[in-house]
Structure formats: structure tokens, C-alpha cells
Tab-separated table of C-alpha atoms and ligand atoms in Angstrom:
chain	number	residue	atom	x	y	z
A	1	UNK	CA	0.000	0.000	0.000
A	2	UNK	CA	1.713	3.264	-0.592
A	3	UNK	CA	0.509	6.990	-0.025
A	4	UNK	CA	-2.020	8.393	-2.908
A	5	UNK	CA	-0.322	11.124	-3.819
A	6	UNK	CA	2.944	9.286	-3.827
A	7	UNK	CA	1.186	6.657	-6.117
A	8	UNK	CA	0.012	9.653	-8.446
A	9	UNK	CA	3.502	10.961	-8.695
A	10	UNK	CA	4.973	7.680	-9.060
A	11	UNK	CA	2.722	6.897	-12.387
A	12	UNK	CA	4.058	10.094	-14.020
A	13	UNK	CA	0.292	12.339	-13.642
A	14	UNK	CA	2.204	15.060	-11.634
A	15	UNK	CA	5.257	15.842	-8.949
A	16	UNK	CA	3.948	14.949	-5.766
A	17	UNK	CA	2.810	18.442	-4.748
A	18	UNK	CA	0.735	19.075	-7.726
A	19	UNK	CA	-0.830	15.623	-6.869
A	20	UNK	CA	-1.531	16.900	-3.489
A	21	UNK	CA	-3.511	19.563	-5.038
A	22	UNK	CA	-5.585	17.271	-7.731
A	23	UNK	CA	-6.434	15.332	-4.818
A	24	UNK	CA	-7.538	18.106	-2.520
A	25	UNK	CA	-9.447	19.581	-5.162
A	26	UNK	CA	-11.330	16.480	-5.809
A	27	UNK	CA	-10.098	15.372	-8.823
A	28	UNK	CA	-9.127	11.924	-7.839
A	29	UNK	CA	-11.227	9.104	-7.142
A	30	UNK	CA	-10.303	5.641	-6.061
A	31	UNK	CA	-12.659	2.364	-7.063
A	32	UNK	CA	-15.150	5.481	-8.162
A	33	UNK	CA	-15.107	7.505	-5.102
A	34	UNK	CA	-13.939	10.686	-5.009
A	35	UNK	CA	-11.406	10.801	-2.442
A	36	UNK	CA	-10.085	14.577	-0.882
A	37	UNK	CA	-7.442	13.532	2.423
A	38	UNK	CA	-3.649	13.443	1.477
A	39	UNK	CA	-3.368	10.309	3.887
A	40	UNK	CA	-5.283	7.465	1.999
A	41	UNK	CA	-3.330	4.891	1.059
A	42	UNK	CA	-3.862	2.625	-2.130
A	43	UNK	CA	-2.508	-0.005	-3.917
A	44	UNK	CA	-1.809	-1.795	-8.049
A	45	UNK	CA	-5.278	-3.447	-7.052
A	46	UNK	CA	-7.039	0.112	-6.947
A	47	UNK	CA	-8.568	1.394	-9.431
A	48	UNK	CA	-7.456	4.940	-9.571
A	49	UNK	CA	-8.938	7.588	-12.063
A	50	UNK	CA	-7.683	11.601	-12.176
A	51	UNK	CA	-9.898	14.010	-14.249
A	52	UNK	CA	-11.862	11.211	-15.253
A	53	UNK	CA	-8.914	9.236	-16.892
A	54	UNK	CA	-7.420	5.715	-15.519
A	55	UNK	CA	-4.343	6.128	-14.538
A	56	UNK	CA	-1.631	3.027	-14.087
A	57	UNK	CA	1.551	2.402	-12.571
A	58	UNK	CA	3.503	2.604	-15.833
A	59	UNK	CA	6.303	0.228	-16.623
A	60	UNK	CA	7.056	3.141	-18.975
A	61	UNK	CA	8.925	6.168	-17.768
A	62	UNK	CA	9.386	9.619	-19.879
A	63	UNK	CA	11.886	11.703	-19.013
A	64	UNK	CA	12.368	15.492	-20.069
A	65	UNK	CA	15.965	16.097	-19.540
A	66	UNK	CA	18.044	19.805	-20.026
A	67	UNK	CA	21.049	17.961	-21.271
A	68	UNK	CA	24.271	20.070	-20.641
A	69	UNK	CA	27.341	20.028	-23.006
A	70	UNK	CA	29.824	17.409	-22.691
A	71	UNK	CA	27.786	14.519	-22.795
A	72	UNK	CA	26.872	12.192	-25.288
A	73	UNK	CA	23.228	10.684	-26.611
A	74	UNK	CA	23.922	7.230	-26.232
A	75	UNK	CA	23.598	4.477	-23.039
A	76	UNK	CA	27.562	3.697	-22.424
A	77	UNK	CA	30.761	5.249	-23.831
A	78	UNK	CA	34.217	3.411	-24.310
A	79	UNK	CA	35.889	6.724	-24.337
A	80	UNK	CA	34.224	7.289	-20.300
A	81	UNK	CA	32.468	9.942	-21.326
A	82	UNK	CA	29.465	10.852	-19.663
A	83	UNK	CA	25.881	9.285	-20.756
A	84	UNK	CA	22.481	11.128	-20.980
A	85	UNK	CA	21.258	8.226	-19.347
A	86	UNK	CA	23.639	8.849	-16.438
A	87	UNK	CA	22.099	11.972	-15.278
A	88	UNK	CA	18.541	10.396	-14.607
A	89	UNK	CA	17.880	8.358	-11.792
A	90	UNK	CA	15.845	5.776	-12.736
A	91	UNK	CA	16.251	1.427	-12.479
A	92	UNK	CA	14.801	1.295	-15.959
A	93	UNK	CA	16.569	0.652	-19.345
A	94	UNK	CA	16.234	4.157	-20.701
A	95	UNK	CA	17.518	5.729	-23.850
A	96	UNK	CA	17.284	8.919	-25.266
A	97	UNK	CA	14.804	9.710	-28.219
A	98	UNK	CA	16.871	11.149	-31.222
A	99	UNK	CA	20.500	12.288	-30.856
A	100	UNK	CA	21.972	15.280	-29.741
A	101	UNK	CA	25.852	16.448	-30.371
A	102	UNK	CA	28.304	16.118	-27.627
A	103	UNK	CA	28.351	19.537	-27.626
A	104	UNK	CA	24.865	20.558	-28.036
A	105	UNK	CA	22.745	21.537	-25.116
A	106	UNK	CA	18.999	21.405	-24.699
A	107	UNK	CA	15.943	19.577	-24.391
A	108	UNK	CA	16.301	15.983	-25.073
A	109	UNK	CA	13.424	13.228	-24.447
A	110	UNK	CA	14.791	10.425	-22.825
A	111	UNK	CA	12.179	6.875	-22.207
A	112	UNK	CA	11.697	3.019	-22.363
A	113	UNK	CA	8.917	3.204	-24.457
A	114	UNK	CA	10.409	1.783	-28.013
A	115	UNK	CA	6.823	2.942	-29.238
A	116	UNK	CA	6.918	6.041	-28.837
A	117	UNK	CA	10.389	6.621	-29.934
A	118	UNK	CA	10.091	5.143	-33.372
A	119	UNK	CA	7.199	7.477	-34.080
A	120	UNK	CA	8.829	10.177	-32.986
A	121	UNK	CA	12.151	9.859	-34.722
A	122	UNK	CA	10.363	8.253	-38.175
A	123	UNK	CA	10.913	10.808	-40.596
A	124	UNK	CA	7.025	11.157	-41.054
A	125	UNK	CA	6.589	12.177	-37.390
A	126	UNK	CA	7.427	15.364	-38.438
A	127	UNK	CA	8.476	16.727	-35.012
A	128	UNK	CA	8.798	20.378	-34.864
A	129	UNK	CA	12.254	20.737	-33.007
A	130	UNK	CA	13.754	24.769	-32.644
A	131	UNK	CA	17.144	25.542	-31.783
A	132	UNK	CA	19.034	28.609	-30.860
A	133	UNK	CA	22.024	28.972	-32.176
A	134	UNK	CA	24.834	31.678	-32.091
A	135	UNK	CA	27.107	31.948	-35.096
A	136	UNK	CA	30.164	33.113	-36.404
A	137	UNK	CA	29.149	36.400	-38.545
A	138	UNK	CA	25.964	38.441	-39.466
A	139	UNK	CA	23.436	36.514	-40.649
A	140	UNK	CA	21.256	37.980	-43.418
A	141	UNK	CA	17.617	38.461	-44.292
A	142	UNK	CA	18.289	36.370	-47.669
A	143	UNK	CA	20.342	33.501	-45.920
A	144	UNK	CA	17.708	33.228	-43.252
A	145	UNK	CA	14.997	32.710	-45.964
A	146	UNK	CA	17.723	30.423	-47.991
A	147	UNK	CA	17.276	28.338	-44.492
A	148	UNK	CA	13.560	28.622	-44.544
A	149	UNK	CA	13.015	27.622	-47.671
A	150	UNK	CA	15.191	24.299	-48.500
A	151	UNK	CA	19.502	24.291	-48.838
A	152	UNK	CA	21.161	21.011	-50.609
A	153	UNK	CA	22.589	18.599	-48.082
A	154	UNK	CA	24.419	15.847	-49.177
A	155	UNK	CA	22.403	15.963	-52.288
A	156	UNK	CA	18.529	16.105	-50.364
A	157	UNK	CA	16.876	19.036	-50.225
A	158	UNK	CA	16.640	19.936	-46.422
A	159	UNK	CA	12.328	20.375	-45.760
A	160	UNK	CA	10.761	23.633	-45.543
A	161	UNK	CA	11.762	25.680	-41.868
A	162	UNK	CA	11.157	28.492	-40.393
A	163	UNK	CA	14.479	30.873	-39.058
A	164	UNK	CA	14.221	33.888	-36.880
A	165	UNK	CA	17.103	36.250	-36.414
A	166	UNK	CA	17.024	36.830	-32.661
A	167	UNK	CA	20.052	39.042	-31.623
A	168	UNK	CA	22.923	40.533	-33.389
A	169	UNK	CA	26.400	41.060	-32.031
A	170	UNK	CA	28.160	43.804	-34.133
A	171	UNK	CA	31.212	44.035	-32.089
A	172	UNK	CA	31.613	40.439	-31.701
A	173	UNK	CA	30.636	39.719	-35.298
A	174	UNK	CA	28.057	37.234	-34.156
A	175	UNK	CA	24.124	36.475	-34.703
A	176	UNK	CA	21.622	34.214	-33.035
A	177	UNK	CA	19.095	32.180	-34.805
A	178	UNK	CA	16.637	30.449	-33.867
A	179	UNK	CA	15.531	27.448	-36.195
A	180	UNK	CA	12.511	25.300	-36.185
A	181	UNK	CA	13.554	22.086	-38.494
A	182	UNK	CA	11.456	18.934	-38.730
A	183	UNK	CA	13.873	16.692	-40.047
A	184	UNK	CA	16.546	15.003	-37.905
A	185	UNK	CA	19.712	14.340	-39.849
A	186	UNK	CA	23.026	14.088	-38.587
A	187	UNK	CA	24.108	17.496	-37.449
A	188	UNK	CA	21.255	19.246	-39.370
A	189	UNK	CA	21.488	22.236	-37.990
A	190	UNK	CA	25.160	22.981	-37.873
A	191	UNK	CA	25.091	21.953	-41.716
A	192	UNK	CA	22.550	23.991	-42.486
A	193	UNK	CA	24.847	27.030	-41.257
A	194	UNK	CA	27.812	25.807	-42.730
A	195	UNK	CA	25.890	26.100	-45.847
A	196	UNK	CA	24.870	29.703	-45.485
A	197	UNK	CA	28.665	30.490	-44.770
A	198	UNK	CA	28.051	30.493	-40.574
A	199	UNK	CA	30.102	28.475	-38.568
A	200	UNK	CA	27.744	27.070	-35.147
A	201	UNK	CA	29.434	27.848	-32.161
A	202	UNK	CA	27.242	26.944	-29.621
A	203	UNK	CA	23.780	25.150	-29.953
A	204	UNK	CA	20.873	24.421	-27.815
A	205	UNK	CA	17.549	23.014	-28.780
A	206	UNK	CA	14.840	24.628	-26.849
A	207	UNK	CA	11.807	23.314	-27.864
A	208	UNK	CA	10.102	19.960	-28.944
A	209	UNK	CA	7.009	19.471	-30.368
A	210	UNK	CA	4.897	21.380	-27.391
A	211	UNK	CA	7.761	20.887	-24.805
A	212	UNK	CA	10.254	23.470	-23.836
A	213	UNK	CA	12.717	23.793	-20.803
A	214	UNK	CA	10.365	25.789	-18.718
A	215	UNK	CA	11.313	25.450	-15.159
A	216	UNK	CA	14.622	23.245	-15.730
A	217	UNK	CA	18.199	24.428	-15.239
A	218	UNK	CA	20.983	22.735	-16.955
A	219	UNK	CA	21.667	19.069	-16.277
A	220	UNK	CA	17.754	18.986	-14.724
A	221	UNK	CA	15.103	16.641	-15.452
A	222	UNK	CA	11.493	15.827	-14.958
A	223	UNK	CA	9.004	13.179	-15.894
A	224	UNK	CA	6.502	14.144	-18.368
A	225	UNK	CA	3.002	13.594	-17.304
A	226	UNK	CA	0.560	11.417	-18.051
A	227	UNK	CA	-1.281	14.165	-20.349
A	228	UNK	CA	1.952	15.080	-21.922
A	229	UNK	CA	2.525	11.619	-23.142
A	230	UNK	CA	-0.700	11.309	-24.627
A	231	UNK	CA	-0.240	14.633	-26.060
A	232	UNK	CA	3.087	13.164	-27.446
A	233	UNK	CA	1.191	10.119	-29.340
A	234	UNK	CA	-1.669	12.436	-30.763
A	235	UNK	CA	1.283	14.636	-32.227
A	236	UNK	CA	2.217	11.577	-34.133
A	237	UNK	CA	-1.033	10.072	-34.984
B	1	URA	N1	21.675	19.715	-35.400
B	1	URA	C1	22.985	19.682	-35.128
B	1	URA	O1	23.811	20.082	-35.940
B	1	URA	N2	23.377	19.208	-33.942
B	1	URA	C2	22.528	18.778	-33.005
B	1	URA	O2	22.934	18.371	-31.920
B	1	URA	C3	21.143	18.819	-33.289
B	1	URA	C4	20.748	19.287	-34.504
């Protein structure tokens, strides 16, 4: 028997806190009773429904991680370097959804649910994935629409995208851009620059699909919720 609002948190609805408050409000109801004290305790055997939705201890686990430079996309490293899949703390076989450079920063999805992460990284998911990225030089009107509208990598035309110049550093000789691809090939983005005559220098993704880094600092993660996940599959319906 465990805690509700420890059970809640524990199936990925909300952090325990926010369960607190679901259950106070009288959101939560256990075998079909609505149930408003923080102390009742339930088990697997319950039948537990939040906002009118069954919700299950999942054997899946979704992770939103703000993945810092200097570590690499992958579940081991003969070179010791340090694993995504190192910073969360979790008994489960987890690996990250989609790649990101060793040196690239920013939200990364990280899970056990093969599922999901085939739909999400199958070229006809069309995930909407922006990055901010400062460059070497100023970055013009026409080479931002060049980006928007398709460059020639490795001989495929890169899909349509949508670039925003954010900042521009004069005295530094430096612009930021913020890009919103829907492809996923290797090193996209910094390819796409190198293209246009901009060297990358530093990269973060900061947004995928409807998830951003709200709230996290670097190296921070947090479990999506139940709603976000089934968000997640509608997005790739
Ligand atoms: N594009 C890149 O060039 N690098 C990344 O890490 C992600 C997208």
C-alpha cells in the first residue's frame, strides 16, 4: 500500500505536490469515489482515475531532460564519457529519443517506451524541433529565408523551416538564430549554417514538439506527465 499522492507521482500524472492539489481539489477518485485527504493509502489493485482518466503504474517512464554540453546521446561510452542516461535516476533501461551532439545543449526526451520513440524519430513524425544557435558572422535576411526555404545537403533538399534572427552582435561579429527544423539528420542544424557560410558555435535546442525547458536548469530533469505523453502520441497520430 503506498501513499495516494505518492502513487500519483509515481505513475508520471504530476510531482507529488501538484498531486496533493488534484487530490484536494477532488479530482481523484479511487474504485469510483472521489477521495479529498492526502493520507489514503492505495494499492496496483485500486482502481485509480484523475480528471476522469485511468491512470496506471507505468512500466514506462518519460523523461524530459536539459542535457548540458559534454555529454553524449547514447547508453555507455568506451571513451568514459558521460551518458544522458547517467544523469537520470531511474532502475529502468532508458535511452534517449533522437540524438543530440556532444556539444549541443537542450531539451532531449529520454524513455523506455520503443513505441513512442520510433514514431517520434520516423521521418514522417514530423516533429517540430527549434534551436538557438549563435554563429560566427551576421546573418542575413536572404540567408535566413535560404534556411527557410530548403539548402542542398548531401544531395537532399533539407524540408521547408522556419528561421528567426534573434540578436545581433556587431562588435563580436556574431548572430543568433533560432531554427525550427522537422527533419533530424546528422548534425542538421550545424550543416545547415555551414551552408549559409556560418560556422555554429554553440547550440541548444529549446523546444520539442509542445515541450520546452520551462522550469529546468541545466543538467535537470522531470518526468513528463501522463497528459503530456498522450499529447506526445496524438502529435504523431
Ligand atoms: N543539429 C545539429 O547540428 N546538432 C545537433 O545536436 C542537433 C541538430
Amino acid at each position: 500500500m503506498e501513499r495516494l499522492q505518492k502513487y500519483l507521482s509515481a505513475c508520471g500524472v504530476a510531482s507529488r505536490r501538484k498531486s496533493e492539489e488534484l487530490i484536494l481539489n477532488g479530482k481523484v477518485k479511487v474504485n469510483g469515489v472521489i477521495v479529498c485527504e492526502l493520507g489514503s493509502k492505495v494499492s496496483d489493485s485500486d482502481t485509480i482515475m484523475v480528471d476522469g482518466l485511468i491512470v496506471n503504474r507505468q512500466d514506462k517512464e518519460y523523461y524530459l531532460l536539459y542535457k548540458p554540453e559534454k555529454t553524449i546521446c547514447s547508453v555507455s561510452d568506451d571513451k568514459g564519457r558521460v551518458c544522458v542516461v547517467d544523469l537520470i535516476d531511474t532502475k529502468e533501461k532508458i535511452f534517449p529519443v533522437g540524438r543530440l551532439d556532444y556539444d549541443t545543449s537542450g531539451l532531449l526526451l529520454l524513455t523506455n517506451d520503443g513505441n513512442i520513440t520510433n514514431k517520434l524519430t520516423h521521418p514522417k513524425g514530423n516533429v517540430e524541433k527549434t534551436y538557438l544557435a549563435k554563429v560566427d558572422g551576421i546573418v542575413t535576411k536572404d540567408e535566413l529565408s535560404m534556411l527557410e526555404k530548403g539548402i542542398i545537403l548531401d544531395g537532399v533538399k533539407t524540408k521547408r523551416a522556419l528561421a528567426k534572427l534573434k540578436k545581433v552582435d556587431k562588435k563580436n561579429n556574431k548572430s543568433y538564430v533560432e531554427l525550427t527544423i522537422t527533419e533530424g539528420r546528422n548534425h542538421q542544424v550545424k550543416n545547415m549554417f555551414n551552408f549559409i557560410g556560418h560556422k555554429v558555435l554553440k547550440l541548444k535546442r529549446i523546444s520539442y514538439a509542445f515541450l520546452t525547458l520551462d522550469n529546468l536548469s541545466i543538467g535537470e530533469y522531470r518526468r513528463l506527465t501522463i497528459k503530456e505523453v498522450k499529447q506526445l502520441y496524438n502529435y504523431v497520430k
